[in-house]
């Protein structure tokens, strides 16, 4: 049964996503809030499809940021990304520049004013990341960054990159860690979707002002610890 349900969901997901991406082309010439609303509809449609077709319910725990905020999230699957369009008021992701080359996705990313980073740019890339994040904060958006930089395997500790430390220092804002268990259900590099509950747990913010090393240790301890706790729940 899991193979049939996974097939039906994957079929729905790609058809729904392709249809929405095409319909959303009109938003490229409209004000950004229209594009944001369309992204929210797409994300909510995927969440509904998960529940009906794959038997996966989405649960949100903790205090969801509503104003200008910096969110540091665990990264286990692509669902970590577009789920946030349905949860956060105005999500802005830090994304690698290679994704701009993906047809339609790249166009909508630019329209949504995502923060594009050249991971080979080193110090120049970090400066651009900070500059663009400051700009997005003026729009009262929630900047979401995946400190690991790429999707990791379930159960493995993350390799946290310096970008989040630079943002934390320059923006002088608290950081909201986000733990999740998406990888247990929306499997990485697999078409199978395991039924159960996907949890997004927004942890208490880490206050501004910590030293770099202290901040990075606290961030990883909170995210990896809470993520493991979710995985151990086995829901």
PDB file of C-alpha atoms in Angstrom:
ATOM      1  CA  UNK A   1       0.000   0.000   0.000  1.00  0.00           C
ATOM      2  CA  UNK A   2       2.845   2.423   0.806  1.00  0.00           C
ATOM      3  CA  UNK A   3       4.157   2.074  -2.754  1.00  0.00           C
ATOM      4  CA  UNK A   4       0.764   2.907  -4.244  1.00  0.00           C
ATOM      5  CA  UNK A   5       0.194   5.853  -1.921  1.00  0.00           C
ATOM      6  CA  UNK A   6       3.697   7.158  -2.587  1.00  0.00           C
ATOM      7  CA  UNK A   7       3.180   6.868  -6.352  1.00  0.00           C
ATOM      8  CA  UNK A   8      -0.145   8.701  -6.198  1.00  0.00           C
ATOM      9  CA  UNK A   9       1.334  11.467  -4.088  1.00  0.00           C
ATOM     10  CA  UNK A  10       4.416  11.888  -6.290  1.00  0.00           C
ATOM     11  CA  UNK A  11       2.181  12.054  -9.350  1.00  0.00           C
ATOM     12  CA  UNK A  12       0.016  14.680  -7.673  1.00  0.00           C
ATOM     13  CA  UNK A  13       3.017  16.641  -6.392  1.00  0.00           C
ATOM     14  CA  UNK A  14       4.724  17.027  -9.757  1.00  0.00           C
ATOM     15  CA  UNK A  15       1.493  17.734 -11.660  1.00  0.00           C
ATOM     16  CA  UNK A  16       0.357  20.253  -9.037  1.00  0.00           C
ATOM     17  CA  UNK A  17       3.773  21.921  -8.916  1.00  0.00           C
ATOM     18  CA  UNK A  18       4.092  22.155 -12.712  1.00  0.00           C
ATOM     19  CA  UNK A  19       0.561  23.527 -13.040  1.00  0.00           C
ATOM     20  CA  UNK A  20       1.098  26.128 -10.340  1.00  0.00           C
ATOM     21  CA  UNK A  21       4.498  27.151 -11.716  1.00  0.00           C
ATOM     22  CA  UNK A  22       2.913  27.817 -15.113  1.00  0.00           C
ATOM     23  CA  UNK A  23      -0.130  29.602 -13.715  1.00  0.00           C
ATOM     24  CA  UNK A  24       2.150  31.704 -11.530  1.00  0.00           C
ATOM     25  CA  UNK A  25       3.927  33.122 -14.568  1.00  0.00           C
ATOM     26  CA  UNK A  26       1.375  35.916 -14.552  1.00  0.00           C
ATOM     27  CA  UNK A  27       2.584  36.921 -11.084  1.00  0.00           C
ATOM     28  CA  UNK A  28       6.005  37.788 -12.525  1.00  0.00           C
ATOM     29  CA  UNK A  29       4.551  41.073 -13.783  1.00  0.00           C
ATOM     30  CA  UNK A  30       2.374  41.696 -10.720  1.00  0.00           C
ATOM     31  CA  UNK A  31       3.306  43.033  -7.254  1.00  0.00           C
ATOM     32  CA  UNK A  32       5.276  40.571  -5.104  1.00  0.00           C
ATOM     33  CA  UNK A  33       2.427  39.984  -2.597  1.00  0.00           C
ATOM     34  CA  UNK A  34       0.506  38.266  -5.404  1.00  0.00           C
ATOM     35  CA  UNK A  35       3.428  35.921  -5.970  1.00  0.00           C
ATOM     36  CA  UNK A  36       3.655  35.326  -2.213  1.00  0.00           C
ATOM     37  CA  UNK A  37      -0.024  34.399  -2.049  1.00  0.00           C
ATOM     38  CA  UNK A  38       0.401  31.984  -4.965  1.00  0.00           C
ATOM     39  CA  UNK A  39       3.391  30.362  -3.230  1.00  0.00           C
ATOM     40  CA  UNK A  40       1.246  29.885  -0.136  1.00  0.00           C
ATOM     41  CA  UNK A  41      -1.521  28.219  -2.166  1.00  0.00           C
ATOM     42  CA  UNK A  42       1.020  25.885  -3.799  1.00  0.00           C
ATOM     43  CA  UNK A  43       2.541  24.937  -0.435  1.00  0.00           C
ATOM     44  CA  UNK A  44      -0.818  24.358   1.227  1.00  0.00           C
ATOM     45  CA  UNK A  45      -1.847  22.200  -1.720  1.00  0.00           C
ATOM     46  CA  UNK A  46       1.212  19.993  -1.217  1.00  0.00           C
ATOM     47  CA  UNK A  47       0.481  19.704   2.510  1.00  0.00           C
ATOM     48  CA  UNK A  48      -3.116  18.696   1.741  1.00  0.00           C
ATOM     49  CA  UNK A  49      -1.909  16.147  -0.815  1.00  0.00           C
ATOM     50  CA  UNK A  50       0.484  14.663   1.737  1.00  0.00           C
ATOM     51  CA  UNK A  51      -2.338  14.136   4.190  1.00  0.00           C
ATOM     52  CA  UNK A  52      -4.917  12.736   1.776  1.00  0.00           C
ATOM     53  CA  UNK A  53      -2.714  10.651  -0.510  1.00  0.00           C
ATOM     54  CA  UNK A  54       0.323   9.703   1.573  1.00  0.00           C
ATOM     55  CA  UNK A  55      -1.067   9.673   5.109  1.00  0.00           C
ATOM     56  CA  UNK A  56       1.359  12.339   6.323  1.00  0.00           C
ATOM     57  CA  UNK A  57       0.094  15.023   8.667  1.00  0.00           C
ATOM     58  CA  UNK A  58       2.040  18.260   9.261  1.00  0.00           C
ATOM     59  CA  UNK A  59       2.310  19.598  12.813  1.00  0.00           C
ATOM     60  CA  UNK A  60       3.814  22.942  13.850  1.00  0.00           C
ATOM     61  CA  UNK A  61       5.197  23.372  17.354  1.00  0.00           C
ATOM     62  CA  UNK A  62       6.586  26.381  19.181  1.00  0.00           C
ATOM     63  CA  UNK A  63       6.264  30.077  18.459  1.00  0.00           C
ATOM     64  CA  UNK A  64       6.287  30.868  14.739  1.00  0.00           C
ATOM     65  CA  UNK A  65       8.164  34.140  13.991  1.00  0.00           C
ATOM     66  CA  UNK A  66       5.852  36.809  12.592  1.00  0.00           C
ATOM     67  CA  UNK A  67       7.968  39.933  12.132  1.00  0.00           C
ATOM     68  CA  UNK A  68      11.517  40.491  10.882  1.00  0.00           C
ATOM     69  CA  UNK A  69      13.311  37.320  11.967  1.00  0.00           C
ATOM     70  CA  UNK A  70      16.283  35.095  11.294  1.00  0.00           C
ATOM     71  CA  UNK A  71      15.461  31.373  11.198  1.00  0.00           C
ATOM     72  CA  UNK A  72      18.153  28.679  11.132  1.00  0.00           C
ATOM     73  CA  UNK A  73      16.660  25.364  10.014  1.00  0.00           C
ATOM     74  CA  UNK A  74      17.703  21.743   9.858  1.00  0.00           C
ATOM     75  CA  UNK A  75      17.806  20.472   6.270  1.00  0.00           C
ATOM     76  CA  UNK A  76      16.728  16.921   5.417  1.00  0.00           C
ATOM     77  CA  UNK A  77      14.479  17.159   2.353  1.00  0.00           C
ATOM     78  CA  UNK A  78      13.108  19.609  -0.191  1.00  0.00           C
ATOM     79  CA  UNK A  79       9.911  19.807   1.859  1.00  0.00           C
ATOM     80  CA  UNK A  80      11.906  21.774   4.454  1.00  0.00           C
ATOM     81  CA  UNK A  81      11.888  24.644   1.965  1.00  0.00           C
ATOM     82  CA  UNK A  82       8.480  25.064   0.393  1.00  0.00           C
ATOM     83  CA  UNK A  83       6.549  24.048   3.528  1.00  0.00           C
ATOM     84  CA  UNK A  84       7.607  27.362   5.053  1.00  0.00           C
ATOM     85  CA  UNK A  85       5.596  29.332   2.493  1.00  0.00           C
ATOM     86  CA  UNK A  86       2.488  27.955   4.224  1.00  0.00           C
ATOM     87  CA  UNK A  87       3.794  28.465   7.770  1.00  0.00           C
ATOM     88  CA  UNK A  88       5.761  31.726   7.891  1.00  0.00           C
ATOM     89  CA  UNK A  89       4.067  35.037   7.025  1.00  0.00           C
ATOM     90  CA  UNK A  90       6.690  36.061   4.439  1.00  0.00           C
ATOM     91  CA  UNK A  91       9.550  33.580   4.101  1.00  0.00           C
ATOM     92  CA  UNK A  92      12.746  34.589   2.332  1.00  0.00           C
ATOM     93  CA  UNK A  93      15.236  31.787   1.696  1.00  0.00           C
ATOM     94  CA  UNK A  94      18.972  31.861   1.259  1.00  0.00           C
ATOM     95  CA  UNK A  95      19.453  29.819  -1.921  1.00  0.00           C
ATOM     96  CA  UNK A  96      22.459  28.813  -3.990  1.00  0.00           C
ATOM     97  CA  UNK A  97      22.771  30.558  -7.365  1.00  0.00           C
ATOM     98  CA  UNK A  98      22.653  27.259  -9.293  1.00  0.00           C
ATOM     99  CA  UNK A  99      18.931  27.029  -8.504  1.00  0.00           C
ATOM    100  CA  UNK A 100      18.311  30.105 -10.661  1.00  0.00           C
ATOM    101  CA  UNK A 101      19.015  27.898 -13.682  1.00  0.00           C
ATOM    102  CA  UNK A 102      16.056  25.619 -12.894  1.00  0.00           C
ATOM    103  CA  UNK A 103      13.245  26.481 -15.351  1.00  0.00           C
ATOM    104  CA  UNK A 104      10.370  28.421 -13.770  1.00  0.00           C
ATOM    105  CA  UNK A 105      11.699  27.819 -10.232  1.00  0.00           C
ATOM    106  CA  UNK A 106      14.533  30.280 -10.774  1.00  0.00           C
ATOM    107  CA  UNK A 107      12.203  32.933 -12.165  1.00  0.00           C
ATOM    108  CA  UNK A 108       9.838  32.643  -9.216  1.00  0.00           C
ATOM    109  CA  UNK A 109      12.793  32.725  -6.827  1.00  0.00           C
ATOM    110  CA  UNK A 110      13.894  36.050  -8.274  1.00  0.00           C
ATOM    111  CA  UNK A 111      10.359  37.443  -8.181  1.00  0.00           C
ATOM    112  CA  UNK A 112      10.025  36.368  -4.548  1.00  0.00           C
ATOM    113  CA  UNK A 113      13.280  38.232  -3.825  1.00  0.00           C
ATOM    114  CA  UNK A 114      15.038  35.240  -2.369  1.00  0.00           C
ATOM    115  CA  UNK A 115      18.634  35.782  -1.285  1.00  0.00           C
ATOM    116  CA  UNK A 116      20.927  34.249  -3.904  1.00  0.00           C
ATOM    117  CA  UNK A 117      24.418  33.238  -2.804  1.00  0.00           C
ATOM    118  CA  UNK A 118      27.447  32.113  -4.792  1.00  0.00           C
ATOM    119  CA  UNK A 119      28.940  29.466  -2.517  1.00  0.00           C
ATOM    120  CA  UNK A 120      32.283  29.836  -4.300  1.00  0.00           C
ATOM    121  CA  UNK A 121      32.357  33.562  -3.632  1.00  0.00           C
ATOM    122  CA  UNK A 122      33.852  33.313  -0.130  1.00  0.00           C
ATOM    123  CA  UNK A 123      34.108  36.734   1.581  1.00  0.00           C
ATOM    124  CA  UNK A 124      32.290  38.556  -1.226  1.00  0.00           C
ATOM    125  CA  UNK A 125      29.415  36.066  -0.962  1.00  0.00           C
ATOM    126  CA  UNK A 126      29.195  36.569   2.802  1.00  0.00           C
ATOM    127  CA  UNK A 127      29.087  40.344   2.392  1.00  0.00           C
ATOM    128  CA  UNK A 128      26.292  40.024  -0.186  1.00  0.00           C
ATOM    129  CA  UNK A 129      24.419  37.633   2.101  1.00  0.00           C
ATOM    130  CA  UNK A 130      24.518  40.152   4.937  1.00  0.00           C
ATOM    131  CA  UNK A 131      23.639  43.105   2.689  1.00  0.00           C
ATOM    132  CA  UNK A 132      20.652  41.333   1.122  1.00  0.00           C
ATOM    133  CA  UNK A 133      19.437  40.056   4.497  1.00  0.00           C
ATOM    134  CA  UNK A 134      19.456  43.582   5.933  1.00  0.00           C
ATOM    135  CA  UNK A 135      17.416  44.692   2.924  1.00  0.00           C
ATOM    136  CA  UNK A 136      14.848  41.891   3.353  1.00  0.00           C
ATOM    137  CA  UNK A 137      14.491  42.662   7.059  1.00  0.00           C
ATOM    138  CA  UNK A 138      13.285  46.119   6.076  1.00  0.00           C
ATOM    139  CA  UNK A 139      10.392  44.317   4.358  1.00  0.00           C
ATOM    140  CA  UNK A 140       9.576  42.599   7.708  1.00  0.00           C
ATOM    141  CA  UNK A 141      10.393  39.191   6.241  1.00  0.00           C
ATOM    142  CA  UNK A 142      11.593  35.994   7.887  1.00  0.00           C
ATOM    143  CA  UNK A 143      15.008  35.123   6.458  1.00  0.00           C
ATOM    144  CA  UNK A 144      15.451  31.335   6.500  1.00  0.00           C
ATOM    145  CA  UNK A 145      18.913  29.851   6.179  1.00  0.00           C
ATOM    146  CA  UNK A 146      20.017  26.221   6.290  1.00  0.00           C
ATOM    147  CA  UNK A 147      23.314  26.380   8.214  1.00  0.00           C
ATOM    148  CA  UNK A 148      24.395  22.982   6.866  1.00  0.00           C
ATOM    149  CA  UNK A 149      24.193  24.316   3.319  1.00  0.00           C
ATOM    150  CA  UNK A 150      22.845  21.071   1.879  1.00  0.00           C
ATOM    151  CA  UNK A 151      20.510  18.251   2.841  1.00  0.00           C
ATOM    152  CA  UNK A 152      21.866  15.823   5.413  1.00  0.00           C
ATOM    153  CA  UNK A 153      20.981  12.258   6.297  1.00  0.00           C
ATOM    154  CA  UNK A 154      18.586  11.454   9.115  1.00  0.00           C
ATOM    155  CA  UNK A 155      20.435  10.762  12.342  1.00  0.00           C
ATOM    156  CA  UNK A 156      23.700  12.428  11.343  1.00  0.00           C
ATOM    157  CA  UNK A 157      24.949  15.630  13.045  1.00  0.00           C
ATOM    158  CA  UNK A 158      25.158  18.643  10.772  1.00  0.00           C
ATOM    159  CA  UNK A 159      28.233  20.383   9.378  1.00  0.00           C
ATOM    160  CA  UNK A 160      27.336  23.987  10.132  1.00  0.00           C
ATOM    161  CA  UNK A 161      28.774  26.637   7.783  1.00  0.00           C
ATOM    162  CA  UNK A 162      29.877  30.210   8.737  1.00  0.00           C
ATOM    163  CA  UNK A 163      27.097  32.066   6.886  1.00  0.00           C
ATOM    164  CA  UNK A 164      24.692  31.927   9.825  1.00  0.00           C
ATOM    165  CA  UNK A 165      27.378  33.284  12.182  1.00  0.00           C
ATOM    166  CA  UNK A 166      27.956  36.258   9.876  1.00  0.00           C
ATOM    167  CA  UNK A 167      24.240  37.032   9.780  1.00  0.00           C
ATOM    168  CA  UNK A 168      23.913  36.653  13.539  1.00  0.00           C
ATOM    169  CA  UNK A 169      26.796  39.073  14.132  1.00  0.00           C
ATOM    170  CA  UNK A 170      25.862  41.717  11.570  1.00  0.00           C
ATOM    171  CA  UNK A 171      22.077  41.745  12.000  1.00  0.00           C
ATOM    172  CA  UNK A 172      22.302  41.758  15.801  1.00  0.00           C
ATOM    173  CA  UNK A 173      19.054  39.800  15.999  1.00  0.00           C
ATOM    174  CA  UNK A 174      18.027  36.681  17.903  1.00  0.00           C
ATOM    175  CA  UNK A 175      18.072  33.471  15.854  1.00  0.00           C
ATOM    176  CA  UNK A 176      15.141  31.067  15.897  1.00  0.00           C
ATOM    177  CA  UNK A 177      16.392  27.467  15.503  1.00  0.00           C
ATOM    178  CA  UNK A 178      14.052  25.154  13.573  1.00  0.00           C
ATOM    179  CA  UNK A 179      14.135  21.410  14.209  1.00  0.00           C
ATOM    180  CA  UNK A 180      12.234  18.991  11.984  1.00  0.00           C
ATOM    181  CA  UNK A 181      11.864  15.351  10.999  1.00  0.00           C
ATOM    182  CA  UNK A 182      10.980  15.662   7.296  1.00  0.00           C
ATOM    183  CA  UNK A 183      13.666  13.190   6.272  1.00  0.00           C
ATOM    184  CA  UNK A 184      11.895  10.359   8.043  1.00  0.00           C
ATOM    185  CA  UNK A 185       8.814  10.762   5.894  1.00  0.00           C
ATOM    186  CA  UNK A 186       9.736  12.536   2.632  1.00  0.00           C
ATOM    187  CA  UNK A 187      12.762  10.378   1.951  1.00  0.00           C
ATOM    188  CA  UNK A 188      15.840  11.941   0.345  1.00  0.00           C
ATOM    189  CA  UNK A 189      16.665  10.491  -3.091  1.00  0.00           C
ATOM    190  CA  UNK A 190      13.644   8.210  -2.957  1.00  0.00           C
ATOM    191  CA  UNK A 191      10.084   8.271  -4.265  1.00  0.00           C
ATOM    192  CA  UNK A 192       8.757   6.643  -1.104  1.00  0.00           C
ATOM    193  CA  UNK A 193       6.783   8.719   1.375  1.00  0.00           C
ATOM    194  CA  UNK A 194       6.387   7.195   4.821  1.00  0.00           C
ATOM    195  CA  UNK A 195       3.059   7.884   6.598  1.00  0.00           C
ATOM    196  CA  UNK A 196       3.152   9.612   9.960  1.00  0.00           C
ATOM    197  CA  UNK A 197       3.613  13.147  11.267  1.00  0.00           C
ATOM    198  CA  UNK A 198       6.076  15.712   9.942  1.00  0.00           C
ATOM    199  CA  UNK A 199       6.888  18.127  12.747  1.00  0.00           C
ATOM    200  CA  UNK A 200       8.327  21.619  12.425  1.00  0.00           C
ATOM    201  CA  UNK A 201       9.440  22.743  15.873  1.00  0.00           C
ATOM    202  CA  UNK A 202      10.381  26.400  16.256  1.00  0.00           C
ATOM    203  CA  UNK A 203      12.676  26.493  19.265  1.00  0.00           C
ATOM    204  CA  UNK A 204      13.132  29.441  21.661  1.00  0.00           C
ATOM    205  CA  UNK A 205      15.290  32.128  20.006  1.00  0.00           C
ATOM    206  CA  UNK A 206      18.992  32.340  20.772  1.00  0.00           C
ATOM    207  CA  UNK A 207      19.541  35.900  22.045  1.00  0.00           C
ATOM    208  CA  UNK A 208      21.762  38.315  20.163  1.00  0.00           C
ATOM    209  CA  UNK A 209      25.216  39.188  21.420  1.00  0.00           C
ATOM    210  CA  UNK A 210      26.893  35.833  21.987  1.00  0.00           C
ATOM    211  CA  UNK A 211      30.456  35.228  20.871  1.00  0.00           C
ATOM    212  CA  UNK A 212      30.776  33.427  17.537  1.00  0.00           C
ATOM    213  CA  UNK A 213      31.983  30.104  18.971  1.00  0.00           C
ATOM    214  CA  UNK A 214      29.422  30.113  21.767  1.00  0.00           C
ATOM    215  CA  UNK A 215      26.639  30.926  19.332  1.00  0.00           C
ATOM    216  CA  UNK A 216      27.584  28.174  16.866  1.00  0.00           C
ATOM    217  CA  UNK A 217      27.800  25.559  19.617  1.00  0.00           C
ATOM    218  CA  UNK A 218      24.449  26.621  21.054  1.00  0.00           C
ATOM    219  CA  UNK A 219      22.793  26.618  17.628  1.00  0.00           C
ATOM    220  CA  UNK A 220      24.005  23.147  16.692  1.00  0.00           C
ATOM    221  CA  UNK A 221      23.232  21.725  20.126  1.00  0.00           C
ATOM    222  CA  UNK A 222      19.671  23.020  20.023  1.00  0.00           C
ATOM    223  CA  UNK A 223      18.877  22.062  16.433  1.00  0.00           C
ATOM    224  CA  UNK A 224      20.528  18.628  16.409  1.00  0.00           C
ATOM    225  CA  UNK A 225      19.270  17.805  19.908  1.00  0.00           C
ATOM    226  CA  UNK A 226      15.660  18.719  19.150  1.00  0.00           C
ATOM    227  CA  UNK A 227      15.818  17.008  15.739  1.00  0.00           C
ATOM    228  CA  UNK A 228      17.038  13.777  17.331  1.00  0.00           C
ATOM    229  CA  UNK A 229      14.247  13.993  19.907  1.00  0.00           C
ATOM    230  CA  UNK A 230      11.699  14.257  17.085  1.00  0.00           C
ATOM    231  CA  UNK A 231      13.265  11.317  15.281  1.00  0.00           C
ATOM    232  CA  UNK A 232      13.182   9.270  18.483  1.00  0.00           C
ATOM    233  CA  UNK A 233       9.459   9.945  18.841  1.00  0.00           C
ATOM    234  CA  UNK A 234       8.984   7.747  15.801  1.00  0.00           C
ATOM    235  CA  UNK A 235       5.756   9.451  14.785  1.00  0.00           C
TER     236      UNK A 235
END
